[in-house]
Amino acid sequence: MKSIYIKFILGIMILSSFLTGCSDILNENPRNIYEPGFFETEQGVVGGLTGLYTSLRRVYGQPYYYNACETGTDEYTYGSQADANFQSADLSIQGKIPDAANSRFDVLWNVAYSAINNASAIIDNGTKAGMPEALTAEARFFRAFYYFQLVQAFGGVPLDLGGGELKANSTPTRVSTRNTVPEVYTKAIFPDLLTAISALPETSRLTGTVTKNTARLVLAKAYLTYGWWLENPNNIDTYPACDRSDPDGKDKAWYFQQAYDVSLTAINAPGIYGLQPTYYDVHVFTNDRNKEIMLYADHTEENASYNEGNVVGWDGAPNDDTSAQNQAIWMVTWYFQSVQSSRTADAWNGTGTFFRSVRAGQSFSRMWSRMAPSIDVFETTFADKTIDSRFDGTFVSAYPATYNLAGSTAPTVVYNANYLPVYPGEVAVSFLPEDPGNIDYSNNNNQMGLGTLPDRADYVMPLTKISRAVFPGLWKLGVARKGTDYNDDKASSTRPFNILKFSEFYFIAAEAVVKGANAQAGMGARELINVIRARAGKWSFCVAENTTKVVDNSAAMTAATPATIDINYILTERSREYFGEGFRWYDLARTQKWEEFASTYKISGKGGDNPVTVPRFIEKYMYLRPIPTSQLDRLEGDVDYKKNYQNPGYN
């Protein structure tokens, strides 16, 4: 890993927004270096900003960072093919815990400081040269955005990279001092975001660029998170050590109120953003980059260079740099292609793999099984699987047979469970909401522990007995191939990875009310949450049945909302809304609910086994992630200096 004091002239691949038929996109113009004078021109500022958007691809969709944000929470545990990165993140194997050498939050650290330094260079030089304030405001957004991610993960972090606080540094240095958490918020995050809000446009400069409301969303979340930090309900230590007080004398109540007020401002004046009519519409690949998505790490199937990853074929990327590929979905996909069928109706004669990636579909992806959802997800979080559309719009619970895409040798029919025929497009594997009690797991074809039911052609597994090897895939992030090579599941996802959503304003405002903020009439915690729940009750399509389904269950959804909303309800509702999107560890860390929600989980050993309860070893010091060892190695100083630089518990 490179030192955080990396020169701001570091070369950055330039991003394109890749919207076919749209001319208002970020212009791709690669440069090897950025010299300070480059940012004194409008062309240079725009080029530098494009590099900041590009940086998002090296964090969001990156599999190890995705793992670090999800594995070990109540959403995911490690899967059957997990390596040490995923096993240690789960905290359920004695002796295997994240430490300074293996915590994959190093991905965030590496990218954030390069981006912060480049943002400071744009601000310093662009401002000096009189560049449009709306452009330098985008750089302020990114500097604040990355500092906010860093302070949540690591606690206090350096504001001086060698050139002075919040100044760009062009001379590498190996000396560093960490600022306190209040300093990071009040010197960097809040001022930059407030300046950005005042200068950014209401409408994006180009497709996908940030606006006033994008900055408001990060500011509202930062106010909310800092309010929790000031309260510190479970007495978790901070580092560097400091009083949990605000330098400006404001208390937690003030910050919770600000989080609410900023959110309501955006809700009442959404501008170009807004909620999609159904949950399905938020996540179906044909509607990527919709108005609910306020920031995303972009990818495209149209061009490998702009995608920063191969669009066909195995791995690879331009210049063999795979750090920007969107591979998150691979991590949470089980080996469904190992399920086989017979060519005959009276004897086992395997056809080989018959589940193939389907052109213009998103139920399939490359299979790595590094992560698996726990049984608790389906028993508790997604207990309602019929009225609430979010279970169907999140998971792949029915896998259709697609053996006909295997080529000219493919049969016209195959015989599946009970030697019953399965035709192309018919369901071959199903995950059942409940265990009927008469599933036969003894089939001699050993279909990955899946079972059979009388008179059914699909292999089955109840959600109450999923294992680390067999579990529902994550439909919402699924790869969708539009090209002709529809059997190619080797390339990483060419879909954008969503980072900020307009729907979060409702959750932030509701959480702020629960924490004591004064609500506007008709916009209390229950009313805000019910906006989201009403939308969740509206169906436009059923993924499991692969058919149009127009049903409005919004009245039933809102009626079922508790009269009094508490933080636990909000956290569970957030998981229903954002499951598997990389939000979860941050949510549980912010509210100091990680141990309460994730200290145990249930999982089965294999098909037919009764689930076991697995404990996790979550300690309070883990609420801060370790400073990466490779960073410490590049600092100048003795053992004690580096020990004091590291977060406690990781030495």
XYZ file of C-alpha atoms in Angstrom:
651
model
C 0.000 0.000 0.000
C 1.247 3.497 -0.797
C 1.748 6.053 1.923
C -1.111 8.395 2.569
C 1.333 11.157 1.736
C 1.206 10.232 -1.869
C 1.923 13.019 -4.340
C -1.232 14.663 -5.557
C 0.117 14.399 -9.110
C -0.652 10.689 -8.943
C -2.020 9.569 -12.305
C -5.714 8.724 -12.251
C -7.735 6.978 -14.944
C -10.500 9.302 -16.131
C -14.124 8.250 -15.793
C -16.933 8.291 -18.307
C -20.593 8.009 -17.339
C -21.332 5.634 -20.182
C -24.938 6.535 -20.835
C -25.675 5.470 -24.398
C -27.130 8.262 -26.473
C -26.405 10.947 -23.890
C -23.879 13.645 -24.733
C -23.850 15.248 -21.277
C -21.395 12.850 -19.713
C -17.998 13.080 -18.097
C -15.437 13.351 -20.874
C -12.776 10.654 -20.916
C -9.294 12.133 -21.355
C -6.587 10.007 -19.681
C -3.484 11.689 -18.267
C -0.440 10.126 -16.679
C 0.113 12.913 -14.133
C -1.508 16.011 -12.729
C 0.863 18.942 -12.190
C -0.247 21.717 -9.785
C -0.644 24.198 -12.619
C -3.010 21.827 -14.400
C -5.669 22.602 -11.788
C -5.437 26.337 -12.498
C -7.378 25.829 -15.714
C -11.010 24.856 -16.111
C -9.970 21.911 -18.245
C -7.658 20.783 -15.461
C -10.286 21.144 -12.764
C -12.827 19.187 -14.799
C -10.226 16.513 -15.520
C -9.288 16.266 -11.865
C -12.939 16.017 -10.846
C -13.480 13.214 -13.323
C -10.642 11.382 -11.632
C -12.448 11.739 -8.296
C -15.547 10.082 -9.722
C -13.283 7.332 -11.051
C -11.896 6.730 -7.565
C -15.301 5.465 -6.432
C -14.824 2.332 -8.538
C -11.824 1.330 -6.446
C -13.936 1.205 -3.287
C -17.528 0.407 -4.222
C -17.960 -3.006 -5.816
C -14.416 -3.938 -4.766
C -14.947 -7.411 -3.244
C -12.766 -7.156 -0.147
C -14.187 -3.837 0.953
C -17.678 -5.159 0.245
C -16.865 -8.147 2.437
C -15.587 -5.906 5.243
C -18.851 -3.912 5.239
C -21.153 -6.952 5.236
C -19.504 -10.119 6.618
C -19.755 -10.288 10.389
C -23.019 -8.352 10.501
C -26.527 -9.765 10.784
C -26.708 -9.846 6.974
C -23.807 -12.091 5.943
C -21.462 -14.736 7.291
C -18.662 -16.452 5.412
C -19.513 -18.903 2.636
C -18.277 -22.371 1.752
C -15.498 -21.045 -0.500
C -14.351 -18.290 1.865
C -10.661 -17.610 2.261
C -9.071 -15.988 5.317
C -10.247 -12.516 4.294
C -13.871 -13.559 4.666
C -13.472 -15.949 7.598
C -11.684 -13.374 9.738
C -14.236 -10.680 8.916
C -16.995 -12.921 10.271
C -15.504 -12.978 13.812
C -16.981 -16.437 14.427
C -13.830 -18.545 14.220
C -11.796 -18.504 17.413
C -8.381 -17.011 16.746
C -9.373 -15.495 13.402
C -10.205 -11.840 13.794
C -9.400 -8.795 11.663
C -6.103 -7.221 12.625
C -3.876 -4.525 11.208
C -2.474 -6.921 8.627
C -5.694 -8.431 7.286
C -8.527 -5.938 7.825
C -9.793 -5.159 4.363
C -10.731 -1.628 5.285
C -7.270 -0.961 3.872
C -9.089 -0.650 0.531
C -10.862 2.449 1.804
C -7.704 3.899 3.373
C -5.685 3.497 0.162
C -8.192 5.147 -2.133
C -9.511 7.822 0.205
C -6.236 9.582 0.857
C -5.239 9.741 -2.783
C -8.678 11.175 -3.579
C -8.545 13.633 -0.658
C -5.151 14.919 -1.748
C -6.321 15.371 -5.330
C -9.485 17.116 -4.113
C -7.371 19.515 -2.043
C -5.191 20.225 -5.083
C -8.270 21.103 -7.118
C -9.613 23.346 -4.342
C -6.257 25.076 -3.675
C -5.249 25.732 -7.258
C -8.697 26.132 -8.765
C -9.701 28.705 -6.172
C -6.435 30.622 -6.644
C -7.013 30.726 -10.391
C -10.632 31.871 -10.051
C -12.202 28.706 -11.404
C -16.022 28.456 -11.149
C -16.988 27.843 -7.538
C -19.503 25.182 -8.581
C -16.604 23.073 -9.891
C -14.378 23.373 -6.835
C -17.483 22.589 -4.757
C -17.533 19.117 -6.314
C -13.994 18.601 -5.009
C -15.146 19.764 -1.568
C -17.914 17.195 -1.710
C -15.448 14.400 -2.397
C -13.004 15.513 0.264
C -15.797 15.576 2.838
C -17.285 12.316 1.569
C -14.039 10.397 1.947
C -13.196 11.968 5.309
C -16.638 10.930 6.517
C -16.030 7.332 5.453
C -12.608 7.364 7.126
C -13.731 8.841 10.444
C -16.524 6.299 10.765
C -14.157 3.406 10.114
C -10.958 4.487 11.871
C -11.831 7.282 14.299
C -9.672 10.393 14.132
C -7.496 10.572 11.015
C -4.888 13.049 9.683
C -6.045 16.327 8.174
C -2.456 17.364 7.398
C -0.959 15.248 4.616
C 2.310 17.138 4.687
C 1.326 20.482 3.189
C -0.757 21.770 6.100
C -4.282 20.976 7.262
C -6.597 20.410 4.293
C -3.834 21.395 1.901
C -2.552 19.361 -1.022
C 0.866 17.821 -0.617
C 3.266 17.296 -3.508
C 6.238 16.154 -1.432
C 5.941 12.710 0.155
C 6.553 12.664 3.891
C 6.692 9.832 6.423
C 5.531 11.827 9.442
C 1.880 11.978 10.446
C -0.357 13.099 13.292
C -3.936 11.936 13.658
C -6.594 14.537 14.397
C -9.433 13.785 16.802
C -12.917 12.816 15.694
C -14.430 16.254 16.517
C -11.654 17.958 14.553
C -12.282 15.827 11.472
C -16.001 16.616 11.562
C -15.822 20.322 12.425
C -12.729 21.286 10.407
C -13.219 19.137 7.322
C -16.540 17.377 6.855
C -19.097 19.962 7.929
C -17.422 23.068 6.420
C -16.744 21.371 3.083
C -20.286 20.070 2.782
C -21.873 23.378 3.776
C -19.731 25.167 1.196
C -20.607 22.532 -1.385
C -24.339 22.922 -0.726
C -24.136 26.664 -1.217
C -22.196 26.402 -4.493
C -23.348 23.203 -6.183
C -26.210 23.352 -8.697
C -29.664 21.928 -8.090
C -29.296 19.918 -11.307
C -26.224 17.813 -12.018
C -23.577 19.382 -14.252
C -23.317 16.125 -16.185
C -25.050 12.779 -15.849
C -24.104 11.371 -12.459
C -22.291 14.389 -11.004
C -23.119 15.691 -7.538
C -25.646 18.398 -6.656
C -26.826 20.343 -3.634
C -29.008 17.457 -2.527
C -26.199 14.924 -2.903
C -24.162 17.027 -0.494
C -27.215 17.403 1.772
C -27.527 13.630 2.033
C -23.939 13.202 3.190
C -24.271 16.185 5.541
C -27.475 14.830 7.093
C -25.855 11.440 7.610
C -22.734 13.065 9.068
C -24.810 15.150 11.503
C -26.682 12.019 12.561
C -23.507 9.976 13.011
C -21.734 12.721 14.971
C -24.770 13.055 17.242
C -24.500 9.346 18.049
C -20.751 9.753 18.621
C -21.354 12.553 21.119
C -23.942 10.443 22.948
C -21.834 7.258 23.006
C -24.619 5.126 24.564
C -22.473 2.026 25.140
C -19.311 3.772 26.343
C -17.141 2.714 23.431
C -13.659 4.263 23.404
C -12.653 6.732 20.736
C -9.182 7.347 19.334
C -7.144 9.486 19.448
C -8.463 9.887 22.981
C -10.483 13.050 23.536
C -13.546 14.298 25.339
C -16.801 13.516 23.592
C -17.665 17.169 23.299
C -18.133 19.507 20.389
C -15.545 22.287 19.876
C -18.369 24.714 19.051
C -20.321 23.846 22.187
C -23.213 22.185 20.407
C -24.738 19.043 21.902
C -26.064 15.817 20.404
C -29.625 17.211 20.298
C -28.480 20.033 18.029
C -26.894 17.592 15.601
C -29.888 15.256 15.555
C -32.098 18.233 14.799
C -29.807 19.319 11.994
C -29.905 15.809 10.513
C -33.697 15.998 10.489
C -33.895 19.547 9.129
C -31.419 18.928 6.292
C -33.248 15.742 5.324
C -36.627 17.459 5.286
C -35.230 20.231 3.115
C -34.292 17.651 0.496
C -37.527 15.681 0.840
C -39.582 18.842 0.329
C -37.432 20.050 -2.588
C -36.128 16.874 -4.269
C -35.085 18.530 -7.502
C -33.998 15.887 -10.021
C -34.272 13.066 -7.467
C -37.130 11.075 -5.995
C -38.377 7.644 -5.069
C -39.055 5.062 -7.736
C -42.663 3.797 -7.822
C -41.703 0.263 -6.725
C -38.730 -1.417 -5.071
C -38.249 -3.531 -8.194
C -37.824 -0.370 -10.258
C -34.920 0.736 -8.074
C -32.873 -2.374 -8.824
C -33.809 -3.811 -12.205
C -30.842 -3.397 -14.551
C -32.916 -1.786 -17.300
C -33.474 1.143 -14.926
C -29.891 1.648 -13.720
C -28.917 5.249 -12.877
C -32.531 6.116 -12.068
C -33.531 9.256 -10.173
C -33.399 7.553 -6.768
C -29.657 6.939 -7.126
C -27.740 10.070 -6.146
C -24.180 8.724 -6.444
C -22.813 5.573 -8.026
C -19.506 4.004 -9.045
C -20.079 3.715 -12.758
C -19.330 0.817 -15.104
C -20.272 0.029 -18.686
C -20.535 -2.961 -20.977
C -19.752 -0.772 -23.960
C -16.014 -0.331 -23.465
C -13.457 -2.248 -21.377
C -11.242 0.790 -20.820
C -14.071 2.983 -19.588
C -15.370 0.071 -17.517
C -11.874 -0.536 -16.090
C -12.489 -4.242 -16.426
C -13.039 -6.762 -19.164
C -16.566 -6.792 -20.528
C -16.117 -10.380 -21.772
C -13.753 -13.133 -20.737
C -11.964 -14.005 -17.548
C -10.655 -11.339 -15.196
C -8.186 -8.853 -16.506
C -8.593 -5.178 -17.179
C -6.745 -2.507 -19.094
C -3.094 -2.654 -18.020
C -3.955 -5.708 -15.892
C -5.336 -3.468 -13.135
C -8.315 -5.265 -11.610
C -8.745 -2.955 -8.610
C -11.693 -1.114 -10.143
C -13.777 -4.121 -11.204
C -17.257 -4.559 -9.777
C -17.011 -8.103 -8.403
C -19.187 -7.768 -5.304
C -21.963 -9.989 -6.663
C -19.519 -12.851 -7.246
C -18.897 -13.054 -3.505
C -22.536 -13.778 -2.635
C -23.390 -16.249 -5.406
C -23.535 -19.988 -4.712
C -22.459 -22.702 -7.152
C -25.848 -23.204 -8.762
C -24.167 -24.458 -11.917
C -23.224 -27.632 -10.033
C -26.869 -28.704 -10.004
C -27.471 -31.214 -12.797
C -30.305 -33.006 -14.545
C -30.708 -36.252 -16.460
C -31.152 -36.758 -20.179
C -33.500 -39.681 -19.521
C -36.633 -40.086 -17.434
C -35.752 -43.430 -15.869
C -32.020 -43.380 -15.062
C -29.470 -40.845 -13.971
C -27.536 -39.510 -16.927
C -26.165 -36.099 -16.045
C -26.127 -33.368 -18.642
C -23.431 -31.387 -16.881
C -23.971 -27.787 -15.995
C -27.253 -26.373 -17.179
C -27.649 -23.099 -15.340
C -26.097 -20.448 -17.548
C -25.906 -16.672 -17.440
C -28.906 -15.384 -19.336
C -28.777 -12.472 -21.732
C -30.780 -9.499 -20.388
C -31.387 -11.198 -17.063
C -29.927 -10.562 -13.631
C -30.632 -13.712 -11.622
C -27.234 -15.172 -12.461
C -23.610 -14.308 -11.879
C -20.180 -15.829 -11.494
C -20.105 -18.107 -8.454
C -17.542 -17.676 -5.685
C -19.546 -18.433 -2.491
C -17.296 -16.291 -0.306
C -20.277 -14.986 1.671
C -23.649 -16.461 2.662
C -26.723 -14.939 4.314
C -27.681 -16.372 7.665
C -30.984 -18.123 8.338
C -31.945 -15.224 10.623
C -32.172 -12.975 7.565
C -35.150 -14.966 6.295
C -36.750 -15.718 9.645
C -36.525 -12.192 11.060
C -35.496 -9.441 8.653
C -37.537 -10.758 5.723
C -40.204 -12.531 7.743
C -42.860 -11.071 5.415
C -42.250 -12.543 1.967
C -45.677 -12.062 0.404
C -46.965 -8.556 1.108
C -43.598 -6.789 1.281
C -41.988 -6.804 -2.182
C -38.461 -6.405 -0.853
C -37.740 -10.096 -0.292
C -38.632 -10.818 -3.908
C -36.767 -7.717 -5.112
C -33.639 -8.596 -3.153
C -33.049 -12.338 -3.596
C -33.099 -15.033 -6.244
C -35.422 -17.595 -4.688
C -36.246 -19.513 -7.893
C -33.632 -20.600 -10.444
C -34.931 -21.413 -13.931
C -33.378 -24.035 -16.182
C -31.358 -22.437 -18.964
C -29.531 -25.458 -20.333
C -30.822 -24.562 -23.798
C -28.233 -21.805 -23.924
C -25.367 -24.303 -23.780
C -25.134 -24.549 -27.563
C -26.086 -26.924 -30.360
C -25.687 -30.032 -28.175
C -28.273 -28.897 -25.651
C -31.281 -31.204 -25.263
C -34.830 -29.967 -25.703
C -35.895 -31.301 -22.311
C -34.111 -32.615 -19.223
C -35.352 -34.582 -16.217
C -34.869 -33.094 -12.809
C -36.138 -34.019 -9.332
C -38.190 -37.228 -9.333
C -37.127 -37.624 -12.985
C -39.813 -35.139 -13.930
C -39.306 -33.045 -17.064
C -38.029 -29.494 -16.894
C -38.225 -27.360 -20.002
C -36.182 -24.203 -20.622
C -37.332 -21.382 -18.393
C -39.119 -23.626 -15.889
C -37.974 -23.526 -12.277
C -35.319 -26.117 -11.474
C -34.310 -25.017 -7.942
C -36.548 -23.359 -5.370
C -35.960 -21.918 -1.921
C -39.106 -22.479 0.144
C -40.370 -19.918 2.684
C -41.274 -22.699 5.121
C -40.144 -26.280 5.693
C -43.047 -28.624 4.758
C -41.396 -31.388 6.760
C -41.381 -34.088 4.089
C -38.361 -33.078 2.001
C -36.234 -36.041 0.940
C -32.525 -35.201 1.055
C -31.356 -38.716 0.235
C -31.424 -38.420 -3.578
C -28.412 -40.318 -4.862
C -27.427 -37.559 -7.245
C -26.250 -35.431 -4.315
C -27.424 -32.095 -5.670
C -25.416 -29.939 -3.249
C -27.652 -30.949 -0.353
C -30.862 -29.895 -2.070
C -33.882 -32.117 -1.527
C -36.971 -33.294 -3.359
C -40.691 -33.159 -2.721
C -43.221 -35.614 -4.195
C -44.526 -34.691 -7.635
C -42.243 -31.665 -7.988
C -39.623 -31.319 -10.690
C -37.614 -28.656 -8.878
C -34.980 -29.394 -6.271
C -35.833 -27.567 -3.058
C -34.403 -26.192 0.144
C -36.312 -24.336 2.855
C -34.913 -20.969 3.842
C -34.799 -22.267 7.401
C -32.060 -24.762 6.435
C -29.788 -22.880 4.062
C -26.061 -23.546 4.413
C -22.793 -21.842 3.592
C -22.869 -23.628 0.227
C -26.528 -23.262 -0.845
C -28.479 -20.051 -0.334
C -30.519 -17.489 -2.307
C -28.447 -15.249 -4.532
C -28.612 -11.460 -4.449
C -30.843 -10.464 -7.348
C -30.631 -6.721 -6.796
C -26.886 -6.649 -7.615
C -27.096 -9.348 -10.278
C -25.064 -9.191 -13.448
C -27.118 -8.369 -16.527
C -25.590 -9.038 -19.916
C -26.887 -7.069 -22.865
C -24.302 -8.282 -25.363
C -24.477 -11.371 -27.524
C -22.039 -13.394 -25.415
C -24.749 -14.243 -22.915
C -23.073 -17.422 -21.658
C -20.026 -15.476 -20.498
C -20.220 -15.233 -16.714
C -16.493 -14.674 -16.304
C -16.453 -10.899 -16.720
C -17.105 -8.694 -13.711
C -20.373 -6.797 -13.472
C -20.718 -3.897 -15.877
C -23.548 -2.356 -13.872
C -22.995 0.751 -11.714
C -22.603 0.139 -7.982
C -25.045 2.348 -6.068
C -23.625 4.422 -3.196
C -26.164 7.093 -2.169
C -29.947 6.865 -2.490
C -32.666 9.470 -2.102
C -34.635 7.057 0.101
C -32.016 7.503 2.831
C -33.365 10.962 3.622
C -36.492 9.318 5.046
C -34.492 6.930 7.214
C -32.111 9.617 8.470
C -34.977 11.935 9.387
C -36.880 9.129 11.134
C -33.793 8.093 13.096
C -33.198 11.700 14.115
C -36.762 11.922 15.452
C -36.224 8.746 17.461
C -33.134 10.442 18.911
C -35.173 13.473 19.970
C -35.380 15.828 16.991
C -38.539 17.911 16.741
C -40.553 16.765 13.747
C -42.657 18.801 11.376
C -46.373 18.093 11.389
C -47.137 14.863 9.582
C -43.456 14.007 9.207
C -42.701 12.055 12.363
C -40.744 8.831 12.511
C -43.716 6.581 11.726
C -44.917 8.753 8.833
C -41.429 8.875 7.315
C -40.871 5.135 7.594
C -44.332 4.534 6.166
C -43.394 6.371 2.979
C -40.786 3.670 2.427
C -43.032 0.844 3.582
C -45.901 1.979 1.382
C -43.590 1.836 -1.617
C -42.406 -1.625 -0.531
C -46.002 -2.849 -0.682
C -46.357 -1.932 -4.352
C -45.424 -4.614 -6.858
C -44.847 -4.189 -10.582
C -43.003 -7.454 -11.246
C -42.372 -10.757 -9.454
C -38.766 -11.881 -9.796
C -39.425 -15.395 -8.474
C -42.207 -15.991 -10.987
C -40.524 -13.931 -13.719
C -43.768 -12.232 -14.605
C -45.598 -8.943 -14.301
C -47.383 -8.593 -10.972
C -49.323 -5.412 -10.315
C -50.438 -5.455 -6.687
C -50.775 -2.643 -4.154
C -50.258 -3.800 -0.564
C -49.297 -0.357 0.687
C -52.271 -0.059 3.047
C -51.458 -3.363 4.714
C -47.775 -2.425 4.961
C -48.395 0.916 6.641
C -51.044 -0.509 8.957
C -48.516 -3.084 10.195
C -45.979 -0.406 11.160
C -45.701 -0.115 14.970
C -47.316 2.909 16.541
C -44.035 3.751 18.217
C -40.836 3.501 16.196
C -37.562 2.723 17.978
C -34.009 2.468 16.720
C -34.132 -1.322 16.455
C -37.123 -1.118 14.161
C -35.370 1.454 11.979
C -32.263 -0.716 11.753
C -34.306 -3.748 10.711
C -36.219 -1.669 8.197
C -32.922 -0.329 6.830
C -31.735 -3.908 6.328
C -34.910 -4.751 4.417
C -34.337 -1.721 2.207
C -30.559 -1.864 1.744
C -29.679 -5.507 2.292
C -26.346 -6.454 0.737
C -25.509 -2.957 -0.477
C -22.563 -2.338 1.864
C -24.456 -0.208 4.405
C -24.775 -2.646 7.263
C -21.563 -2.409 9.283
C -21.747 1.390 9.185
C -25.345 1.299 10.431
C -24.550 -1.038 13.307
C -21.359 0.836 14.218
C -23.060 4.249 14.162
C -25.807 3.131 16.540
C -23.463 0.916 18.602
C -25.818 -2.012 17.970
C -23.320 -4.363 16.313
C -23.099 -6.790 19.221
C -26.837 -6.722 19.870
C -27.746 -7.498 16.264
C -24.912 -9.769 15.183
C -23.392 -11.578 18.176
C -24.922 -14.879 16.998
C -26.380 -16.270 13.797
C -27.910 -19.514 12.539
C -26.694 -21.630 9.628
C -26.987 -25.281 8.559
C -24.091 -27.602 7.845
C -25.646 -29.054 4.688
C -29.034 -29.798 3.194
C -31.404 -31.428 5.640
C -29.342 -30.548 8.713
C -30.950 -28.671 11.526
C -29.385 -25.228 11.878
C -26.828 -24.459 14.552
C -26.322 -21.184 16.380
C -22.850 -19.743 15.888
C -21.393 -17.106 18.267
C -19.311 -14.154 17.149
C -16.484 -12.634 19.151
C -17.309 -8.928 18.814
C -15.370 -6.718 21.220
C -15.812 -3.004 21.755
C -12.439 -2.041 20.335
C -13.542 -3.500 16.989
C -15.940 -0.599 16.486
C -12.844 1.122 15.113
C -11.050 -0.596 12.266
C -7.242 -0.945 12.431
C -4.884 1.405 10.637
C -3.371 -0.879 7.946
C 0.015 -2.375 8.779
C 1.437 -1.378 5.433
C 0.648 2.251 6.293
C 2.401 1.967 9.643
C 5.423 0.400 7.962
C 5.837 3.515 5.838
C 5.743 5.895 8.765
C 8.986 7.175 10.192
C 9.309 6.476 13.910
C 10.037 3.843 16.517
C 7.840 1.017 17.745
C 6.123 3.173 20.376
C 5.332 5.888 17.831
C 3.649 3.405 15.540
C 1.894 1.708 18.448
C 0.435 5.037 19.530
C -0.645 5.744 15.956
C -2.581 2.473 15.786
C -6.084 2.082 17.210
C -6.087 0.343 20.604
C -6.663 -3.407 20.559
C -4.749 -4.033 17.348
C -1.178 -3.822 18.636
